[in-house]
Each structure stands twice: as structure tokens, then as C-alpha cells.
Short mmCIF file of C-alpha atoms in Angstrom, two decimals:
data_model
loop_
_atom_site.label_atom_id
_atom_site.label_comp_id
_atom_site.label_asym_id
_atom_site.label_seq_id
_atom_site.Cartn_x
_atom_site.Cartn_y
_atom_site.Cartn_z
CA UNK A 26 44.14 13.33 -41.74
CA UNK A 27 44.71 11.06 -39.33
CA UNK A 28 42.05 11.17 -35.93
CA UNK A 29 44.87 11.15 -33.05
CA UNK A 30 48.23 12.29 -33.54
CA UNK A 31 51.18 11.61 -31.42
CA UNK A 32 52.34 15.02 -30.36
CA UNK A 33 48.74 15.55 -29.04
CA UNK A 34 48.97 12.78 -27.09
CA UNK A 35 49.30 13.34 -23.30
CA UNK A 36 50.65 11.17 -20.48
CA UNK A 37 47.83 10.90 -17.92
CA UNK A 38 45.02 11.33 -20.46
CA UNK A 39 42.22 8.82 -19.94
CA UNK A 40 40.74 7.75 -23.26
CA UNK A 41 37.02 7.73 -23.89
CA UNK A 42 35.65 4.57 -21.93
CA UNK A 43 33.43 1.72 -23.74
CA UNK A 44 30.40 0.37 -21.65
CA UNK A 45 28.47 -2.23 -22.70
CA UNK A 46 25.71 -4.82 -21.18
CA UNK A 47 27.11 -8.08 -21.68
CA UNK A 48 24.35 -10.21 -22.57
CA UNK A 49 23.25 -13.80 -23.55
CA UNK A 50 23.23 -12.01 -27.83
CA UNK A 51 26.96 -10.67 -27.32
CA UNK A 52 28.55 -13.75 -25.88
CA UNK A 53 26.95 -16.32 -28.36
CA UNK A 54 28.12 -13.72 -30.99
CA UNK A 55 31.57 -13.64 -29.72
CA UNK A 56 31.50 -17.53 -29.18
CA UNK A 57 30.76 -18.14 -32.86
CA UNK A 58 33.13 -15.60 -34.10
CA UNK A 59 35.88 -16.54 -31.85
CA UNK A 60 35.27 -19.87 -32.22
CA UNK A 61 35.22 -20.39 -28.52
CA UNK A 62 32.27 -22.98 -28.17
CA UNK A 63 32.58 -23.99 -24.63
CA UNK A 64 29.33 -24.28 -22.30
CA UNK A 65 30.21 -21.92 -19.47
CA UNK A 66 29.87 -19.26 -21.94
CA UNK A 67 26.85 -20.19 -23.79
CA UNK A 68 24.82 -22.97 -21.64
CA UNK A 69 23.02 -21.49 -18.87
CA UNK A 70 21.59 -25.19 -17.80
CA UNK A 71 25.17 -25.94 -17.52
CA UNK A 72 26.75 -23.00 -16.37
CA UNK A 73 24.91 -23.37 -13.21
CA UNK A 74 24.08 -27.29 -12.67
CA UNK A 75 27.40 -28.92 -13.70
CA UNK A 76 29.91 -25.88 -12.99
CA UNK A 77 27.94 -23.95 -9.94
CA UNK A 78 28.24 -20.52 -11.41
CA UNK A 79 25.48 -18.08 -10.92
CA UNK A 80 25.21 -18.31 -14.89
CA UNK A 81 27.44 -18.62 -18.27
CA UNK A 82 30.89 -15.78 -17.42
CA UNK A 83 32.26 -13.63 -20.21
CA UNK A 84 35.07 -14.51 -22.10
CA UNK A 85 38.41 -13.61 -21.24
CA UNK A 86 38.81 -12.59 -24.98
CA UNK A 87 35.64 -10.48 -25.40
CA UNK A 88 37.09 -8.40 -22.59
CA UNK A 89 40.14 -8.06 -24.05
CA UNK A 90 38.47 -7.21 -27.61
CA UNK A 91 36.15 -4.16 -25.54
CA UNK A 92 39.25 -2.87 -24.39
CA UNK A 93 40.72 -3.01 -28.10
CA UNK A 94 37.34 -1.04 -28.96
CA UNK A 95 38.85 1.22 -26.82
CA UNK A 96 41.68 2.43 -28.58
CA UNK A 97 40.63 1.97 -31.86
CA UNK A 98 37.56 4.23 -31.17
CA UNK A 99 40.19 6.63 -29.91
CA UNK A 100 43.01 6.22 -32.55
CA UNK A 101 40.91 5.53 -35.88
CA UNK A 102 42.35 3.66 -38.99
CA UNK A 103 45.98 4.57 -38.15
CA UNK A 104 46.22 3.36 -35.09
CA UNK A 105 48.34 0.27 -34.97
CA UNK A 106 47.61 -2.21 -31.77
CA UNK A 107 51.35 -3.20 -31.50
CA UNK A 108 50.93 -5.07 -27.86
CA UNK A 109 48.07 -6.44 -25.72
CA UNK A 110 48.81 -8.48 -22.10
CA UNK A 111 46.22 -9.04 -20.47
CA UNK A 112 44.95 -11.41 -17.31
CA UNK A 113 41.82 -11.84 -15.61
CA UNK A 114 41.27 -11.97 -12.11
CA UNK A 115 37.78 -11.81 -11.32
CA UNK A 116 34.52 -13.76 -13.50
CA UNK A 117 32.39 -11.46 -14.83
CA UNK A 118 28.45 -13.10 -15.19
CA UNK A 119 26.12 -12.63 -18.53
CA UNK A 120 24.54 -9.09 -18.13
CA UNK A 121 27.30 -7.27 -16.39
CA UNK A 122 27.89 -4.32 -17.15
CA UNK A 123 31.64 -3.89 -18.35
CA UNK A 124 33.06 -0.75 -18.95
CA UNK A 125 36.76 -0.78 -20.69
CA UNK A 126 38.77 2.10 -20.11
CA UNK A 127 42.48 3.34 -20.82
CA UNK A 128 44.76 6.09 -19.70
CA UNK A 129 48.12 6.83 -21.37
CA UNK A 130 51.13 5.86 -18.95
CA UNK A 131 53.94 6.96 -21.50
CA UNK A 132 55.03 8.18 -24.88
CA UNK A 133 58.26 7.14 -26.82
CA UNK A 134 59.67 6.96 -29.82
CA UNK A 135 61.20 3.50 -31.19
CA UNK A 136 63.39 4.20 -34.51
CA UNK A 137 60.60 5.57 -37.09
CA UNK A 138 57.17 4.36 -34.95
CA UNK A 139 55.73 6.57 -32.62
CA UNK A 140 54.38 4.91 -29.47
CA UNK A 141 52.19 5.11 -26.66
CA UNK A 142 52.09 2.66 -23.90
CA UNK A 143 48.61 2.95 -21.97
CA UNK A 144 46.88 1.01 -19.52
CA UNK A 145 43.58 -0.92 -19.94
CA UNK A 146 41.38 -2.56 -17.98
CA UNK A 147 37.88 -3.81 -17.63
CA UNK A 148 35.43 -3.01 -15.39
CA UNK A 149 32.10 -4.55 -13.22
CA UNK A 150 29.51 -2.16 -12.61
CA UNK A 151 30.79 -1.81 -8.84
CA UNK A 152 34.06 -0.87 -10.17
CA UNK A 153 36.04 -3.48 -9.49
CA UNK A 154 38.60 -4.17 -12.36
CA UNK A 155 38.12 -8.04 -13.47
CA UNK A 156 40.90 -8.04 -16.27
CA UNK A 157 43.79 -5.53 -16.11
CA UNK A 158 46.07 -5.14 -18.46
CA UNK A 159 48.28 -3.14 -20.95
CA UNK A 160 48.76 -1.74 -24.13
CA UNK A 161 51.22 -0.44 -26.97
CA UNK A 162 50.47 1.30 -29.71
CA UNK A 163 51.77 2.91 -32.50
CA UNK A 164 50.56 6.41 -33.95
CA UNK A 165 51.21 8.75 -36.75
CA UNK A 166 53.34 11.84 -35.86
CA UNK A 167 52.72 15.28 -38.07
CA UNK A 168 56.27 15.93 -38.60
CA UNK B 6 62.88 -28.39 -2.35
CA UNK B 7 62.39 -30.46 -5.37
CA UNK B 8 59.08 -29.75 -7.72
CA UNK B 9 56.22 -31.93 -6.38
CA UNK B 10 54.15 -31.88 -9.98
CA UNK B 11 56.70 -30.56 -12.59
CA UNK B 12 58.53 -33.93 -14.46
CA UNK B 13 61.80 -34.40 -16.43
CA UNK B 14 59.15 -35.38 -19.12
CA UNK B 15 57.32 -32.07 -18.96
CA UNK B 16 60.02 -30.06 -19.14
CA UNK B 17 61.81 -32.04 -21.83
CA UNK B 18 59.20 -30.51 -24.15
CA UNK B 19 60.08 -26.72 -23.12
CA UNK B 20 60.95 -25.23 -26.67
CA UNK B 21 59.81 -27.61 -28.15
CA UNK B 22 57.27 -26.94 -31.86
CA UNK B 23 54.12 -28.33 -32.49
CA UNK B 24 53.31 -29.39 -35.90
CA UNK B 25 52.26 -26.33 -38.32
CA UNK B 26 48.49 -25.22 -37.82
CA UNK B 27 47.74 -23.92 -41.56
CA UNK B 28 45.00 -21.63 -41.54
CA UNK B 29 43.30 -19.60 -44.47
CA UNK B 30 41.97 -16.46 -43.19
CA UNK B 31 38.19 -15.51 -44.73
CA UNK B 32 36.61 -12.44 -45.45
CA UNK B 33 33.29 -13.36 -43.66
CA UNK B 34 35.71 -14.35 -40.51
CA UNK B 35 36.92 -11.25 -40.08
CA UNK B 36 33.63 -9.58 -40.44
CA UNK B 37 31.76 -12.00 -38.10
CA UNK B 38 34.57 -11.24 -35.58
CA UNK B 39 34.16 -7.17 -36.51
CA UNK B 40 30.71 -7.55 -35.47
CA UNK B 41 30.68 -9.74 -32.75
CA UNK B 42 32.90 -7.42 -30.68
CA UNK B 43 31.11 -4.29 -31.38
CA UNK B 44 27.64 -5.65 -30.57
CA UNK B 45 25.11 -3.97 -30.81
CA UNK B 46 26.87 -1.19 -31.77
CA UNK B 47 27.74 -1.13 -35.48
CA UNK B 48 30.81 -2.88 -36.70
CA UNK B 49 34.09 -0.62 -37.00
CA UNK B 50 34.31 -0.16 -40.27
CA UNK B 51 38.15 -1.21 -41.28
CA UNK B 52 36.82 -4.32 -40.14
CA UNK B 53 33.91 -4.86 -41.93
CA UNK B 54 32.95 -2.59 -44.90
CA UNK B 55 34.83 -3.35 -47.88
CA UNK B 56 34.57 -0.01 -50.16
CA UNK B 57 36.36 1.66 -46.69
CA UNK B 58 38.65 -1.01 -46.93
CA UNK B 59 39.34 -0.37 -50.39
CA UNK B 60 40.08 3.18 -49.66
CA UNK B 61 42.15 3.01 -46.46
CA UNK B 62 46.01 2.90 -46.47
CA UNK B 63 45.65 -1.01 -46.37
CA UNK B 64 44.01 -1.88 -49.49
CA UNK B 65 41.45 -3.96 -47.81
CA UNK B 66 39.62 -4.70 -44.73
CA UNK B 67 41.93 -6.03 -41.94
CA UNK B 68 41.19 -7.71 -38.78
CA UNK B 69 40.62 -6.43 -35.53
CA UNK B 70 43.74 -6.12 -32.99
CA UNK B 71 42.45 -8.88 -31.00
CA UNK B 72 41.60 -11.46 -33.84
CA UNK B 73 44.35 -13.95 -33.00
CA UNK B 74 42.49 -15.16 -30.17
CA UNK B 75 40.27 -17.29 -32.58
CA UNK B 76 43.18 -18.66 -33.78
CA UNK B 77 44.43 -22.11 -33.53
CA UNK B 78 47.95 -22.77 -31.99
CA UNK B 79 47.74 -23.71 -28.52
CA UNK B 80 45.36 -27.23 -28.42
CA UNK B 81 48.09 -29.37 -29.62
CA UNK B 82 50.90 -28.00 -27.48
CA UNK B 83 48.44 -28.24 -24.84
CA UNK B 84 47.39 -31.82 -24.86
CA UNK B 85 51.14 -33.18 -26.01
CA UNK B 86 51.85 -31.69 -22.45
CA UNK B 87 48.81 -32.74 -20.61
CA UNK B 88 50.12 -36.70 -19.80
CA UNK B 89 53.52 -35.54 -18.66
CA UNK B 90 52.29 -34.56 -15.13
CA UNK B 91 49.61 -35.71 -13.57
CA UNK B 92 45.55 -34.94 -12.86
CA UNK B 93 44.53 -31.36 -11.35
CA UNK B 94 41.86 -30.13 -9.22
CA UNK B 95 40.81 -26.90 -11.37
CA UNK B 96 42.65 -25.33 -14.24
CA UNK B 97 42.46 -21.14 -15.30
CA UNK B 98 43.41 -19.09 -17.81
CA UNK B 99 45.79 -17.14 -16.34
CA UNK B 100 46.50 -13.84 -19.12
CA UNK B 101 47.19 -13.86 -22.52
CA UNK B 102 49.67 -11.57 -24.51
CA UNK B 103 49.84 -10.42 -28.01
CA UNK B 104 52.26 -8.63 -30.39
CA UNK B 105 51.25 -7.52 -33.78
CA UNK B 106 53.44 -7.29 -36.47
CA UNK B 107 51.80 -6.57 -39.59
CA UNK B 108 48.22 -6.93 -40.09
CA UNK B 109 45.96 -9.95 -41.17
CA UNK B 110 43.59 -9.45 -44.41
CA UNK B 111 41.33 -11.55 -46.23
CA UNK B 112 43.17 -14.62 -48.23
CA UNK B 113 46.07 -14.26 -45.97
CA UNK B 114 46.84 -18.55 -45.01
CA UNK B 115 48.49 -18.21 -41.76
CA UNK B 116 50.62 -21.03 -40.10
CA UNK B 117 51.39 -21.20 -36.34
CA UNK B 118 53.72 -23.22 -34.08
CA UNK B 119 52.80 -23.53 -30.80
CA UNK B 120 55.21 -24.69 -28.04
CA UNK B 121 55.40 -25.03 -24.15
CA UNK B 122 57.98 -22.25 -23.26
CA UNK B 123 57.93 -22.14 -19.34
CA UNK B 124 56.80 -24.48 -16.58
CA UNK B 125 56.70 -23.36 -12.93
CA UNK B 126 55.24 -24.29 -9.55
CA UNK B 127 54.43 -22.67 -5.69
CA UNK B 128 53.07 -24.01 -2.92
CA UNK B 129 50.09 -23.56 -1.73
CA UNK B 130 48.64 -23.02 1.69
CA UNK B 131 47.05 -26.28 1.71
CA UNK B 132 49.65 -28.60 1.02
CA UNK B 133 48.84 -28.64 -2.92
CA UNK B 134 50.67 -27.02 -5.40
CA UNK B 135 49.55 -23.81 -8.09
CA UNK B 136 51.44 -25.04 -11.96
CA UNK B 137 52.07 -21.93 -14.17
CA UNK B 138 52.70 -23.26 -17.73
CA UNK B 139 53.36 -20.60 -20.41
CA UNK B 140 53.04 -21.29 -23.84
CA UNK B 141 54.06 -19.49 -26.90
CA UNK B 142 53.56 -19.54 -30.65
CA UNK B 143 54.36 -17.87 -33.97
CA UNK B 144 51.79 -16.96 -36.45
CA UNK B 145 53.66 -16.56 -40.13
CA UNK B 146 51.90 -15.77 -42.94
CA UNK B 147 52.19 -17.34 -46.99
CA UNK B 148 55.28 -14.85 -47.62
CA UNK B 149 57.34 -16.19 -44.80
CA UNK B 150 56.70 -13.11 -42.48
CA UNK B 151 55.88 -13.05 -38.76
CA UNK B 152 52.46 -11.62 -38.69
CA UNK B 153 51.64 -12.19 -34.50
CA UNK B 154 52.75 -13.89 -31.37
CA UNK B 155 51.13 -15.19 -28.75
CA UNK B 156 51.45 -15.75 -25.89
CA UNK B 157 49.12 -17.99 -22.89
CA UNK B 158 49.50 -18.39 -19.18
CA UNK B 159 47.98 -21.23 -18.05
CA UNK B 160 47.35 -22.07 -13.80
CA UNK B 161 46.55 -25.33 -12.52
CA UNK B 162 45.70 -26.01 -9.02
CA UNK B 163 46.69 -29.47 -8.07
CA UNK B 164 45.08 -30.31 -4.46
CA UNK B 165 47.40 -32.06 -1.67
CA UNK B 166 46.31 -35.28 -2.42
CA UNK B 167 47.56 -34.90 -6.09
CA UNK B 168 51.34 -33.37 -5.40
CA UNK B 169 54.16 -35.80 -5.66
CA UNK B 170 55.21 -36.62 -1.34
CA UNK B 171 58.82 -35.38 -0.27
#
């Protein structure tokens, strides 16, 4: 049985958010993983003396992979990510608090798949969103 | 008004493929990547645990939706282009976009083209001109099929001092 069908799904709906406390642990971790090895993610010395930032900023792709946490929290195993766009217009610093959220902005279907195309974003803990963006998935259908 | 940073030489490489970027897609990638993004939480298991990989309607563990961004494909394309136009003030990533085709497991090798697919500029308030380069690539995996695109916006800021004069 799948966790989310389509016929249940409803234009409007807001999906369960994902908040997390990005610290100095979860952007080294993302760095290695994603190889992305550059020092105004992971050098604090740097970070501030050489580029003037208050500290080392998120990545632009662990954003983007909390807001895939998202929908795959939501949708389980047969959820299918089918499109991500995403840009980011504001720097978030190390220990922000980001909270990804979603909200269904239409349903269709495309030949067999079943899709839903939902809005995503990421926000700082005042609210603001730092890296909009969109979303289509695909989801099994009970008929 | 003619383009003040834009050359004939950048845009000659608009469409233009990189050479192939072969890569071979581990196990313990995809799991390091699985557990990275769900730090400290626990790892979502499609992504990580192999007996639920086993059992779910892929056979195996697959990667995460967002896994191409640790993928290689846009460095080459990116520096090929670099000496066409001149030096910048402060460059930005500008937004990515992905589409998934069919997904990535363990063993898969994966090669990628990447290639400069749109150049554009606008003034800016100061004299100095904002570059919007987009760049594209294919990833294809060892049977021949498209697995992923990407795509990559990239934003330059070139100050008034660095624009080509009228």
C-alpha cells in the first residue's frame, strides 16, 4: 500500500514542513557527501576574514535536498521526484534555523503518470523564504 | 544597444558538448549522501538500508531526488567559457533545475555532457552589467538511457569599469 495516493491529494494542501538547525555537523556532512568542498561552507576563519560573511552560509543544494525531505517524508517509496527548480535569493548562516515546506498548486494527469505540481521553499527562522522554488511529482493512483 | 560583456567567442560555444564525464556510482555514495541530508535525523531508508532496498519495487537502494547535485558536469563547460569574456566583480549561483528520469542505483556508471546553452546580459544601475549564463547537461547511464538533466543559472556582476565602452 502505497503512503499517499493521488486521488487523496488536494490542491491547496500544505505538506508536513521539515525544520532543522543547520549547524557546523550538517554542512561538513553535506560538503563531504556532495562533494562540495569549498571554504565558505566549511571554514569559519575564512568565511569571515577573506569573504566578510558573518560565518560559513548553507549550501544552495542542502536546501534544496530539505525540501526533497519534504516530499519524500510525505509521499514514501512511491513517490517519484520528477522535477526540482530551484534559486536562492537570500544566504542563510550556519545555525539557522530552516524550515522547508510545500503546498500542492495542481494535480494532472500526463498519459499513465499521475502528477502533482507543488511549491517548495525554504525558510529563515523570521520567515523570510531564502530559496523558492518548485516541484513535480509523480504518484500512484488506486484505480 | 550592443552587449558590453557577451563576445562572438562566448557565444560560439552555445550548444556546444563538453567531453564525457564517466562516473561510477557507489553504494557508500549514495548512503553518505542519504545521511548527510537527513542529519541528525535517521537516514530515509530507500536510501540507505539495503534489506528495504531489496524489498522495495526497485530492487535496491536508490538515490535521493536531489543526488545529481554531487555530480560532475558543469566544471569543464564552465572554465572552457570562462576566457571568452572578460574578469567579473562577484559571481552567484543563480537556481538550479532538475528532471528525473529513471532512478540512479548502486553500480550504475553514469556519463554527462555539459554545455553552455544560454548567455544573456542587463544593465545595471551603476553603469556595469549583470551576465546570466545557463548551462545544461545530460546524465546517461551504461544502457544508453537518459537518467537526469540539469540544469545551472549562473549571474555575474561585472562592475563599470569592467563592461566593454559604447
Amino acid at each position: 500500500m502505497a503512503k499517499v495516493y493521488f486521488e487523496d491529494v488536494q490542491v491547496g494542501q500544505e505538506l508536513p514542513s521539515y525544520t532543522i538547525k543547520a549547524g557546523y555537523m550538517e554542512l561538513n556532512r553535506f560538503a563531504g557527501a556532495n562533494d562540495e568542498l569549498i571554504p565558505i561552507h566549511m571554514d569559519p576563519d575564512y568565511a569571515k576574514n577573506v569573504a566578510k560573511l558573518p560565518d560559513v552560509i548553507v549550501m544552495g543544494n542542502l536546501k534544496l535536498a530539505y525540501m526533497c525531505n519534504v516530499l519524500t517524508n510525505w509521499g514514501g517509496d512511491d513517490l517519484w521526484v520528477r522535477k526540482l527548480e530551484v534559486s536562492y535569493r537570500k544566504m542563510d548562516v550556519v545555525n539557522e534555523t530552516l524550515t522547508a515546506k510545500a503546498v500542492v498548486k495542481a494535480k494532472r494527469t500526463e498519459g499513465h503518470d499521475h502528477l502533482v505540481d507543488l511549491d517548495l521553499w525554504v525558510e529563515n527562522g523570521k520567515g523570510e523564504k531564502t530559496a523558492p522554488g518548485r516541484a513535480v511529482v509523480a504518484l500512484p493512483a488506486r484505480v | 544597444m550592443g552587449n558590453k560583456v557577451i563576445t562572438k567567442d562566448a557565444e560560439a560555444l552555445i550548444g556546444v558538448e563538453s567531453a564525457p564525464i564517466k562516473t561510477e556510482i557507489e553504494k557508500h555514495d549514495i548512503q553518505k549522501f542519504a545521511q548527510a541530508i537527513a542529519w541528525p535525523n535517521k537516514p530515509n531508508p530507500l536510501y540507505y538500508d539495503e534489506e528495504h532496498g531489496k524489498k522495495s519495487k526497485y530492487g535496491s537502494i536508490i538515490a535521493p531526488p536531489s543526488f545529481v547535485t554531487s555530480m560532475k558536469w558543469l566544471g569543464q563547460t564552465v572554465e572552457r567559457v570562462n576566457p571568452t569574456m572578460g574578469k567579473y566583480r562577484v559571481g552567484m549561483n543563480g537556481g538550479n533545475e532538475y528532471e528525473m528520469y529513471k532512478p540512479i542505483k548502486p553500480g550504475d556508471v553514469l556519463t554527462a555532457r555539459g554545455k553552455l546553452s544560454s548567455l544573456k546580459e542587463s544593465p545595471r544601475d551603476d553603469g556595469g552589467v549583470m551576465l546570466i549564463l545557463g548551462f545544461e547537461g545530460d546524465f546517461i547511464d551504461q544502457k544508453g538511457e537518459k537518467v537526469a538533466t540539469a540544469r545551472q543559472t549562473l549571474l555575474r556582476i561585472y562592475g563599470p569599469d569592467q563592461v566593454r565602452k559604447e
